[in-house]
CSV table of C-alpha atoms and ligand atoms in Angstrom, one decimal:
chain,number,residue,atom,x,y,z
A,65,UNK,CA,137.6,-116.9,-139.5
A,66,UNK,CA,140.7,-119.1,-140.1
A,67,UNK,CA,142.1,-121.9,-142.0
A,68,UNK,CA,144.8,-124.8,-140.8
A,69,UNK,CA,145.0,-125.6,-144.3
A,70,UNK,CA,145.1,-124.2,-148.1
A,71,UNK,CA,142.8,-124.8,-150.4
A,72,UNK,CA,140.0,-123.3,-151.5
A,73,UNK,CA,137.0,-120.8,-150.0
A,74,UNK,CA,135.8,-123.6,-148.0
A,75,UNK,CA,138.8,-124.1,-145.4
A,76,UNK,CA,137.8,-120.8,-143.5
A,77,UNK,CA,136.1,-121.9,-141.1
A,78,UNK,CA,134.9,-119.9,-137.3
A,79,UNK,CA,137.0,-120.6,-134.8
A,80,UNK,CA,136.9,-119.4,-130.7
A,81,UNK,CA,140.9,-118.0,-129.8
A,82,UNK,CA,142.0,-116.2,-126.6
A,83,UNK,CA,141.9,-112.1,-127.2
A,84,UNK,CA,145.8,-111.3,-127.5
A,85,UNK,CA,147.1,-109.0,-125.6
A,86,UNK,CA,149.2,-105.3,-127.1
A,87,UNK,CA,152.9,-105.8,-126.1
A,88,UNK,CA,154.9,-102.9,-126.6
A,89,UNK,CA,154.6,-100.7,-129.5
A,90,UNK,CA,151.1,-102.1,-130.1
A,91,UNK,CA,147.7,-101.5,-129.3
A,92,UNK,CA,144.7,-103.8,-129.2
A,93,UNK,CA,141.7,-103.5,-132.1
A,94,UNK,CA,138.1,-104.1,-131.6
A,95,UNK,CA,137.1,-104.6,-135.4
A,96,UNK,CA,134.3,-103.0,-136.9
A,97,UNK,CA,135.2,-103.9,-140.4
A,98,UNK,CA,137.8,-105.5,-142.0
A,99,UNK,CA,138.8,-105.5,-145.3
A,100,UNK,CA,138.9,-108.4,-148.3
A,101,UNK,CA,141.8,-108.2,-150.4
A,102,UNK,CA,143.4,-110.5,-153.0
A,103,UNK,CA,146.4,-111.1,-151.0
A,104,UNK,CA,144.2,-113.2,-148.5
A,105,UNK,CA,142.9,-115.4,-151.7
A,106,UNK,CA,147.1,-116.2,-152.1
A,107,UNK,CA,147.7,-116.5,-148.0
A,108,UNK,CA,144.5,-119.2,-148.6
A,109,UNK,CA,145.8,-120.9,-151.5
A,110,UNK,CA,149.5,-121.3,-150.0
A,111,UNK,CA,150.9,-118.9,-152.1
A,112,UNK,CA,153.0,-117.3,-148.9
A,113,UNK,CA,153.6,-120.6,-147.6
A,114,UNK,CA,151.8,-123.4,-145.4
A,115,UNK,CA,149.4,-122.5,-142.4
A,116,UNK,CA,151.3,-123.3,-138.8
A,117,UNK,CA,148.0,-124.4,-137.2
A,118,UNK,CA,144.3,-121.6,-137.2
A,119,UNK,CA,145.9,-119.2,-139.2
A,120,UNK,CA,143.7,-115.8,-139.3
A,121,UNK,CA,143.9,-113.7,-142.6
A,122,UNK,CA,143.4,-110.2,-143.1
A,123,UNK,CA,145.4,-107.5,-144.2
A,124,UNK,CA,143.8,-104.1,-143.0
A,125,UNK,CA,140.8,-103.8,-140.4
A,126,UNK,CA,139.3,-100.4,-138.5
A,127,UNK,CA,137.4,-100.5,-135.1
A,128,UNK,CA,138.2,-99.0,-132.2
A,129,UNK,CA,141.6,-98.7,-129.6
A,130,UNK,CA,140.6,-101.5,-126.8
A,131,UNK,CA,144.0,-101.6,-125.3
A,132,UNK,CA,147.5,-99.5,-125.9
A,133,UNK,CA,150.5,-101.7,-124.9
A,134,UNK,CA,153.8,-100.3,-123.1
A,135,UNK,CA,155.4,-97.3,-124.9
A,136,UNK,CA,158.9,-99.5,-126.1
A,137,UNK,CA,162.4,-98.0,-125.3
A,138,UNK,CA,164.3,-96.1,-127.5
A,139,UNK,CA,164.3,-92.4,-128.9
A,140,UNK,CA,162.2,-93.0,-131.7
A,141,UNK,CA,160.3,-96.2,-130.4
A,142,UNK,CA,156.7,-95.2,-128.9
A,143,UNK,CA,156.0,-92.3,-131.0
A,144,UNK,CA,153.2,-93.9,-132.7
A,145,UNK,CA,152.3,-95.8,-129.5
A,146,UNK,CA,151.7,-92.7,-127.6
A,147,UNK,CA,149.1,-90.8,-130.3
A,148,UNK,CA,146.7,-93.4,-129.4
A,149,UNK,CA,144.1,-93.9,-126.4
A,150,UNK,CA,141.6,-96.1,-125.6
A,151,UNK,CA,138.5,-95.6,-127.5
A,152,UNK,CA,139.9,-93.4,-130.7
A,153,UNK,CA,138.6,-94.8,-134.1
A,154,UNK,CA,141.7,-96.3,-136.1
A,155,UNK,CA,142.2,-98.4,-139.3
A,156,UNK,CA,145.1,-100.8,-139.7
A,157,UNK,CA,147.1,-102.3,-141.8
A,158,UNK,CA,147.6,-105.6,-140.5
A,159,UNK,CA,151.3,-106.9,-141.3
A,160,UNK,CA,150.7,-110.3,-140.1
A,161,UNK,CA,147.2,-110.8,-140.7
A,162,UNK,CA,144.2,-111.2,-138.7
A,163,UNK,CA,142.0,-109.0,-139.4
A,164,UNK,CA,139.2,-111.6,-139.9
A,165,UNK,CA,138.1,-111.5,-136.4
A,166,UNK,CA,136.8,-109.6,-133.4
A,167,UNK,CA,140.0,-108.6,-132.0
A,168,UNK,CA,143.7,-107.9,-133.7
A,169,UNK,CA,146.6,-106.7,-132.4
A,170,UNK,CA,148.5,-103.9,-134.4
A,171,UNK,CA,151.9,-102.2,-134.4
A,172,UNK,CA,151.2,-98.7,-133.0
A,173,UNK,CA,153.1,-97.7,-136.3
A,174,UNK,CA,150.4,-99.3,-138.5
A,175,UNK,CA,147.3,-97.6,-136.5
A,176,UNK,CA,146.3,-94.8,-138.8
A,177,UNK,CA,144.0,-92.5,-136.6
A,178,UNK,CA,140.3,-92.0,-138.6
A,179,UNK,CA,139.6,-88.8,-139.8
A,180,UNK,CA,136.1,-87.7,-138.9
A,181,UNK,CA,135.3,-88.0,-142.4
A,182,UNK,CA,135.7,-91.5,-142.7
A,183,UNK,CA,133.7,-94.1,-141.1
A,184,UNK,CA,134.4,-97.3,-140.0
A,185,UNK,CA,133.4,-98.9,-142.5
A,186,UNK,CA,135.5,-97.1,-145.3
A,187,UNK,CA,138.0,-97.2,-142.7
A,188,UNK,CA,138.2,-101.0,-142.7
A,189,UNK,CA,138.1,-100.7,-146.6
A,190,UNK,CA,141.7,-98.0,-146.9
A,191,UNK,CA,144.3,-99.2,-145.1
A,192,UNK,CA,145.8,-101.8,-147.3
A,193,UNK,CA,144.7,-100.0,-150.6
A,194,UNK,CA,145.2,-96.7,-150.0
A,195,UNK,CA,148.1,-97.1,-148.4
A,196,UNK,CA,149.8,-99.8,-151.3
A,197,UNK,CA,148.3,-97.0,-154.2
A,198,UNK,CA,150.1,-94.3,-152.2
A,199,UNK,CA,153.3,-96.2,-151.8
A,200,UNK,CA,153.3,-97.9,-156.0
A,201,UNK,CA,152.8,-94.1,-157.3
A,202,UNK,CA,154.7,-92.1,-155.2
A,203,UNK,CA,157.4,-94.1,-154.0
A,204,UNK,CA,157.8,-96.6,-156.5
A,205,UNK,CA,156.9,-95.2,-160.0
A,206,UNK,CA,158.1,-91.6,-158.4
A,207,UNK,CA,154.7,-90.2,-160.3
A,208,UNK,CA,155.3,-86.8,-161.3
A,209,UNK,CA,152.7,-84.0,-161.9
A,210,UNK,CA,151.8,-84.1,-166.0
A,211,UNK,CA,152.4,-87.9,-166.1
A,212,UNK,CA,150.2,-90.3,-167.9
A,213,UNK,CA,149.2,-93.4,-166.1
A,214,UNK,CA,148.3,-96.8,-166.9
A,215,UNK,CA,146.5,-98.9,-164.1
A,216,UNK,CA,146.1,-102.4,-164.8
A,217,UNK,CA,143.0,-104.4,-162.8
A,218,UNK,CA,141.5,-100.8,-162.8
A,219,UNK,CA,138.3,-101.3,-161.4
A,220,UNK,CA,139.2,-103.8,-158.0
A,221,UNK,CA,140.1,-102.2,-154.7
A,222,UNK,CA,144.1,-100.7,-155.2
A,223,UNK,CA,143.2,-99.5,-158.9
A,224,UNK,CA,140.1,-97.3,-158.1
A,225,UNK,CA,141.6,-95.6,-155.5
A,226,UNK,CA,145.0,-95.6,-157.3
A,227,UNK,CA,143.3,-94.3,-160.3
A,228,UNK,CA,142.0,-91.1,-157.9
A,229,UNK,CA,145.4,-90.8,-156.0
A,230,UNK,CA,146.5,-90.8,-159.7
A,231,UNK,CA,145.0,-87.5,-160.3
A,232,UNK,CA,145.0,-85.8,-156.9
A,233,UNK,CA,149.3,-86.0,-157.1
A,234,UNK,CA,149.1,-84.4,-160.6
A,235,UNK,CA,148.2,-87.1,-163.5
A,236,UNK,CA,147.5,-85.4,-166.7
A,237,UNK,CA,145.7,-88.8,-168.0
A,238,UNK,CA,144.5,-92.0,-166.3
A,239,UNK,CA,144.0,-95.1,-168.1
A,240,UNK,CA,142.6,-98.5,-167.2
A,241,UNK,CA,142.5,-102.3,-168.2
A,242,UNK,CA,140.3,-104.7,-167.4
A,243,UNK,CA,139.1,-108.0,-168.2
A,244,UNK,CA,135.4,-107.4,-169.5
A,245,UNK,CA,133.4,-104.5,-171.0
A,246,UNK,CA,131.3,-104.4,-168.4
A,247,UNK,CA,133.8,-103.9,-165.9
A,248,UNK,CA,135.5,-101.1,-167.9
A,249,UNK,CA,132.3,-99.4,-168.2
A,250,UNK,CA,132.1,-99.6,-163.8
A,251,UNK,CA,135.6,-98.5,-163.8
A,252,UNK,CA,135.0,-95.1,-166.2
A,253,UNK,CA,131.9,-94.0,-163.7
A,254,UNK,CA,133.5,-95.1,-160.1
A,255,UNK,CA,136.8,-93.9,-160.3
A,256,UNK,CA,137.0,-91.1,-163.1
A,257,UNK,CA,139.5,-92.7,-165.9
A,258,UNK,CA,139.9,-91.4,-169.2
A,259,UNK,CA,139.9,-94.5,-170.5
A,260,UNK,CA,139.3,-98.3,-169.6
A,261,UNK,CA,140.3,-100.8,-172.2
A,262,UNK,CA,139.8,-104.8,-171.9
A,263,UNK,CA,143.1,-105.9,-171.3
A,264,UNK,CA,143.7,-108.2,-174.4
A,265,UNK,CA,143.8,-105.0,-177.1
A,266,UNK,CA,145.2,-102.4,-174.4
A,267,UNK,CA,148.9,-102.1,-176.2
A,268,UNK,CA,147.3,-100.9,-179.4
A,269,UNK,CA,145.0,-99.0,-177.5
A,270,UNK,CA,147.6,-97.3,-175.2
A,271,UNK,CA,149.3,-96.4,-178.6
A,272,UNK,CA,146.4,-94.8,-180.1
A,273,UNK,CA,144.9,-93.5,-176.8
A,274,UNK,CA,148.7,-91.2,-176.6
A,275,UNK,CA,149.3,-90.8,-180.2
A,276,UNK,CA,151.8,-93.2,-180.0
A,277,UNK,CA,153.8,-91.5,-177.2
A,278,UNK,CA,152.7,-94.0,-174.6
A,279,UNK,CA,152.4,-93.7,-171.0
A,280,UNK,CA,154.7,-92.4,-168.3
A,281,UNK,CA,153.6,-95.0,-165.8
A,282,UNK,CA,152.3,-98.4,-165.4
A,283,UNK,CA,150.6,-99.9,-162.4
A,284,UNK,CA,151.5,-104.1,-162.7
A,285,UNK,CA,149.3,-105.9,-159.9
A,286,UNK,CA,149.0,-108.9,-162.9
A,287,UNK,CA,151.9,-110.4,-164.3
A,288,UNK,CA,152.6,-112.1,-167.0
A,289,UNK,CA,151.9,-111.5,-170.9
A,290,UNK,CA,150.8,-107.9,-169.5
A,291,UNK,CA,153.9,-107.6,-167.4
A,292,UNK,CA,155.8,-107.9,-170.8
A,293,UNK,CA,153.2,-106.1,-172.8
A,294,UNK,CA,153.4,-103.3,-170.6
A,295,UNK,CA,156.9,-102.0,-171.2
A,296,UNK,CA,156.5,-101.6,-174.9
A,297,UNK,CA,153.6,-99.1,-174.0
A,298,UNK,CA,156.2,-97.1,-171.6
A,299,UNK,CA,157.3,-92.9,-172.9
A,300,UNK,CA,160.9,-92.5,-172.8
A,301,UNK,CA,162.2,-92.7,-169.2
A,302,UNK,CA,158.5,-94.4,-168.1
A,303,UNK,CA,158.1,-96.8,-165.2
A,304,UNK,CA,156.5,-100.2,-164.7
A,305,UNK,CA,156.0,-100.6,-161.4
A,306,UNK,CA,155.3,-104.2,-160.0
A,307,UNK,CA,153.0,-105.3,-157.1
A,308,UNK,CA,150.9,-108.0,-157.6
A,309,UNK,CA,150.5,-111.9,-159.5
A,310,UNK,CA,147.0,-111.2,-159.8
A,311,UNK,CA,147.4,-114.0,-162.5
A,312,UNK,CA,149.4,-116.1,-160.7
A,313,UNK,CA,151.5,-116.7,-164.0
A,314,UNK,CA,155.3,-118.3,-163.6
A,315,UNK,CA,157.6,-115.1,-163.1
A,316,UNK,CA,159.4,-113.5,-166.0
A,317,UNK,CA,162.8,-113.9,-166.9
A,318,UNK,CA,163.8,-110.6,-168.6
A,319,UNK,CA,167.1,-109.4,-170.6
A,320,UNK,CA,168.3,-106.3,-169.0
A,321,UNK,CA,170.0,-104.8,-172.9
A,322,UNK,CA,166.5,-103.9,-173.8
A,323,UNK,CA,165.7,-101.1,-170.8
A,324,UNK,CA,168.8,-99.4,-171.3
A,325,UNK,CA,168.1,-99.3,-175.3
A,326,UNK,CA,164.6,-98.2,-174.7
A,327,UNK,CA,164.7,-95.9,-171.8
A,328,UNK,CA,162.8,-98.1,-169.5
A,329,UNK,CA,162.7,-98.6,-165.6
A,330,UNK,CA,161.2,-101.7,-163.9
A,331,UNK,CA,160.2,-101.2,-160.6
A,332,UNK,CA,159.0,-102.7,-157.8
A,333,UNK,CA,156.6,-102.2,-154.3
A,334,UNK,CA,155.9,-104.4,-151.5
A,335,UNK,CA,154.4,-103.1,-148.4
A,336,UNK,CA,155.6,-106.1,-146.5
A,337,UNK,CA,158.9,-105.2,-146.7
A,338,UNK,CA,158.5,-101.6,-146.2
A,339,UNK,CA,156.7,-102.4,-143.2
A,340,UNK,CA,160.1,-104.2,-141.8
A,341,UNK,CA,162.5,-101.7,-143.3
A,342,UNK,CA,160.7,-98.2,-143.6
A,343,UNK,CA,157.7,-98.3,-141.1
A,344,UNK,CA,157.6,-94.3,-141.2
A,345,UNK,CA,157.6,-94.1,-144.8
A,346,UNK,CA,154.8,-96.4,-144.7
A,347,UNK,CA,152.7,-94.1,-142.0
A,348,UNK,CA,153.3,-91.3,-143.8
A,349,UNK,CA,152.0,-92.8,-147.0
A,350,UNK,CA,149.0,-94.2,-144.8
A,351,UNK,CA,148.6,-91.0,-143.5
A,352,UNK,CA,148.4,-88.7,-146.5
A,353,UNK,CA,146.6,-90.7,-148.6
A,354,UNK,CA,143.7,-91.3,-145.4
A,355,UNK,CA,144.3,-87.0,-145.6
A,356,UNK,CA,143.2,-87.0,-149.5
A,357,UNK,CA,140.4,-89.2,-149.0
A,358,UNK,CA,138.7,-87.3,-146.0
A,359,UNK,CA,139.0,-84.1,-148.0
A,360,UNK,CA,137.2,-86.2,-150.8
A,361,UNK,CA,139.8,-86.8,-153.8
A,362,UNK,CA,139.2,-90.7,-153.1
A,363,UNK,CA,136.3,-92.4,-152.7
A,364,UNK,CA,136.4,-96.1,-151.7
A,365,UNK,CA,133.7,-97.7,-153.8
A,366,UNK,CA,132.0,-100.7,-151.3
A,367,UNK,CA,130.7,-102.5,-153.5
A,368,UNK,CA,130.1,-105.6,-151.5
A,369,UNK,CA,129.4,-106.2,-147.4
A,370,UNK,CA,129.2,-109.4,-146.2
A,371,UNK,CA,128.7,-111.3,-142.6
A,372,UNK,CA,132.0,-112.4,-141.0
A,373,UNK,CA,131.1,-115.5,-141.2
A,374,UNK,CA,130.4,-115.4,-144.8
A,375,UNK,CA,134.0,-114.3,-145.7
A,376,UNK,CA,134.1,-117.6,-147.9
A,377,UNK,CA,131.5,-115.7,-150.0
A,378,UNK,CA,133.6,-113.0,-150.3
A,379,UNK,CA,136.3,-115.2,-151.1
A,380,UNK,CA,134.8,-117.0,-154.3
A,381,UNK,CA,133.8,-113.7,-155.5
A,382,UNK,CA,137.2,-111.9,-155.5
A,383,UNK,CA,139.2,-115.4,-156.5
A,384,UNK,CA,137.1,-115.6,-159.8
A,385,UNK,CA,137.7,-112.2,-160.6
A,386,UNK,CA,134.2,-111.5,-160.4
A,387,UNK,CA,134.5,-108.6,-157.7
A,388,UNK,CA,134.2,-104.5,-158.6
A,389,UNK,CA,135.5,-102.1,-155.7
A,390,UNK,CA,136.0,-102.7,-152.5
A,391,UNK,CA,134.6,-106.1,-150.7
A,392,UNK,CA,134.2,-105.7,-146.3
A,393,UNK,CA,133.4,-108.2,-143.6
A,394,UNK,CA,131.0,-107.1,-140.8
A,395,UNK,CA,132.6,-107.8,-137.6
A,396,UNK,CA,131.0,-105.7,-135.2
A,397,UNK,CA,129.1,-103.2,-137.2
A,398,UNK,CA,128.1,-101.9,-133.7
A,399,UNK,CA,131.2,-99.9,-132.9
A,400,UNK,CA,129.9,-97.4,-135.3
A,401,UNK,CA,128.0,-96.6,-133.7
A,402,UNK,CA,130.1,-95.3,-130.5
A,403,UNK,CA,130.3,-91.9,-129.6
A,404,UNK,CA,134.1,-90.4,-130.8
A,405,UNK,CA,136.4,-90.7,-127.9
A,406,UNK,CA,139.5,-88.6,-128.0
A,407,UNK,CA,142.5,-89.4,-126.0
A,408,UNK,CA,144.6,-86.4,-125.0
A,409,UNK,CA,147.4,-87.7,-127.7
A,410,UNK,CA,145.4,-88.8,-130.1
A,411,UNK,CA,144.3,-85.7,-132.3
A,412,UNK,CA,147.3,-85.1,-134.5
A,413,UNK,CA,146.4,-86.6,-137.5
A,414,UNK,CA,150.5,-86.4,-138.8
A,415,UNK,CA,151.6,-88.1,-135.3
A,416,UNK,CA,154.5,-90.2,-137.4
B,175,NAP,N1,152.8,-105.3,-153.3
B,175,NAP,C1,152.0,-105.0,-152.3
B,175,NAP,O1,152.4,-104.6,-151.2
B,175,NAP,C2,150.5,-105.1,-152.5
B,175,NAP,C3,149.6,-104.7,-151.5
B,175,NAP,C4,148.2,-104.8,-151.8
B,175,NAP,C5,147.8,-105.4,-152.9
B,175,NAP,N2,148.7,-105.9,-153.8
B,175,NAP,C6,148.3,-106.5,-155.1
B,175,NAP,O2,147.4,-105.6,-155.8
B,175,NAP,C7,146.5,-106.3,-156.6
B,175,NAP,C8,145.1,-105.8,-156.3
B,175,NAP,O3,144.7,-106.2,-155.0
B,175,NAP,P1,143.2,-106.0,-154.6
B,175,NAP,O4,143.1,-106.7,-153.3
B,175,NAP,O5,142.8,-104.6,-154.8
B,175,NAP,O6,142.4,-106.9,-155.6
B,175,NAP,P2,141.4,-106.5,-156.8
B,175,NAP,O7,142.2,-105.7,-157.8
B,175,NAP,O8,140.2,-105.9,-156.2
B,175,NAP,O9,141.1,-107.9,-157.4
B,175,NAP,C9,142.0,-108.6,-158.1
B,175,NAP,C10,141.8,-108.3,-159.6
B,175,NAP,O10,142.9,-108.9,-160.3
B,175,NAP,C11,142.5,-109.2,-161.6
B,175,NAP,N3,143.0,-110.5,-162.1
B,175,NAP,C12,143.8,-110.6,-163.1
B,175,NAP,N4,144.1,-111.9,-163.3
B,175,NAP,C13,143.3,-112.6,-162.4
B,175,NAP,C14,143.1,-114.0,-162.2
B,175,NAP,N5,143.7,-114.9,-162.9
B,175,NAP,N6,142.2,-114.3,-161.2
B,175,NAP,C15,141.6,-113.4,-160.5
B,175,NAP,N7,141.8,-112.1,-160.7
B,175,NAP,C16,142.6,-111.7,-161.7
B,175,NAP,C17,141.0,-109.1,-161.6
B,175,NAP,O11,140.6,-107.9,-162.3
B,175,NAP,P3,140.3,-107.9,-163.9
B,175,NAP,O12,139.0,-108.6,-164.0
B,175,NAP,O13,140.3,-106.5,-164.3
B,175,NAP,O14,141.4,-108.8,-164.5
B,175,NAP,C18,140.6,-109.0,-160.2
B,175,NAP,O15,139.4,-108.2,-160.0
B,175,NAP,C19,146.7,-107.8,-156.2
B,175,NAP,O16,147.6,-108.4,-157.2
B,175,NAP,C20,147.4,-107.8,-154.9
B,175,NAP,O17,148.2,-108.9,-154.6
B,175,NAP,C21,150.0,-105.8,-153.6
């Protein structure tokens, strides 16, 4: 499914493209599921630039090895290239898109082998998010066991896990905002939070929720009002950590006096560029965070499964907002249905 031009749900269209072949460092995916994240609505909607002809979207996928490229040159090149075979289960985070179709290829780096525990299709639901959770609360906001958390768009696909991973590195309390009751009240059962507040009232609520203490850490995937909102909520030496325009507002243009007077840090995560610049950081956050899910700290609540061909569906839902959980494409629900194949490389779950 691509588009050759933004706009809205109804430029992804089906097109018929060669399978790519691995080069080196990368292996080949057959997708069984891939996943539906809001960074594909702003790829769509030109957010990230204009389309150079069919552009495929996708951010993370998981399927099956169907090809391992050379092992690249170099002492620390390969590595990752070399604890996959043919036939092992995988899911991927997808730097450069694509996972909207029947075959991707991945950097070796970015192919996370599937613990037994997880199938496919939560598998094609993790990479991205559990991954982008890890990275925001460990690496970004540096989360430390006792602290309390604030997780704004608490109940899509990076909140609920982030919410979980919240607790399983040591959270004393996890909070949530969202935009409706209803939502707030899916967010408290799926994903465990203390408390869920609609996002208009959450400063006063934060304040009374902590006894006016406020909160160690805030998760910012929005922007905006509650960007700015936000650091008046933050505990002395508390972090807002930044990683999404859900709301697509202009970007702020903050004095720097006031986070110095107030013990504040602003702070910031992009898996993009730790892809480029810290690939192994990014495995290893991949890696621990697919470890905390098999053992069952995180669930990834599915909430939605649609057709490939129906990712326009999925689409609309997530663009309005509407969407709870985790959203996946069938691509070839089949694969699942293979026997495990194990490569004599590929059982070391840690293979960074
Ligand atoms: N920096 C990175 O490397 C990175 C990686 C992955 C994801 N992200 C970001 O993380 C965020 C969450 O991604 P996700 O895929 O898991 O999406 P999601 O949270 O499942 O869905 C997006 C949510 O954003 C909220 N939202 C706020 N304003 C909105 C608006 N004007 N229109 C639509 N939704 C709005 C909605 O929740 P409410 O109804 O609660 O407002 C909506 O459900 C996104 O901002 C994404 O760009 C960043």
């Amino acid at each position: 499914m691509a588009f050759n031009k933004t706009g809205g749900p109804e430029v992804l269209h089906l097109v018929d493209l060669p399978t790519p072949t691995p080069g080196p460092d990368e292996i080949l995916l057959r997708v069984a599921y891939a996943g539906v994240n809001y960074g594909e609505i702003q790829h769509r909607l030109g957010d990230f630039g204009e389309p150079e002809g069919e552009t495929v979207t996708g951010l993370e996928a998981a399927g099956v090895v169907a090809a391992v490229g050379e092992r690249a040159a170099g002492e620390r090149a390969g590595a990752a290239v070399s604890a996959v075979s043919v036939g092992d289960r995988v899911a991927a985070y997808l730097p450069d898109g694509g996972g909207y179709a029947e075959y991707v290829v991945v950097p070796a780096a970015f192919a996370f082998p599937l613990p037994d525990a997880l199938d496919l299709r939560t598998g094609g639901a993790a990479a991205l998010v559990l991954t982008t959770a890890y990275g925001v609360l460990a690496g970004a906001a540096r989360l430390a066991p006792g602290d309390t958390v604030l997780i704004h768009a608490a109940a899509g696909g990076v909140g609920g896990v982030a919410a979980q991973l919240a607790r399983a590195l040591g959270a004393r309390a996890v909070y949530g905002t969202v935009s409706t009751p209803e939502k707030a009240a899916y967010a408290r059962a799926a994903f465990g939070y203390d408390e869920v507040f609609v996002r208009d009232d959450f400063p006063a609520a934060v304040t009374a929720a902590t006894s006016g203490r406020g909160v160690d850490v805030v998760l910012d995937p929005v922007g905006g009002p509650t960007r700015l909102a936000s650091l008046d909520v933050l505990a002395p030496f508390g972090r807002v950590a930044v990683y999404g325009e859900a709301a697509r507002h202009p970007d702020l243009q903050l004095p720097v006096l006031p986070l110095w007077k107030n013990n504040r840090t602003l702070t910031g995560y992009n898996i993009g560029d730790l892809a480029r610049r810290a690939p192994e950081t990014l495995r290893a956050h991949a890696l621990n965070a697919l470890s905390l899910a098999a053992a069952g700290a995180v669930r990834l609540d599915i909430t939605e499964e649609h057709d490939l061909t129906d990712a326009a569906k999925a689409h609309r839902l997530l663009g309005e907002g509407r969407n709870r959980g985790k959203t996946v494409l069938r691509v070839d629900a089949s694969s699942s249905l293979l026997p495990l194949q194990r490569g004599p490389a590929s059982s070391s779950p840690s293979g960074v």
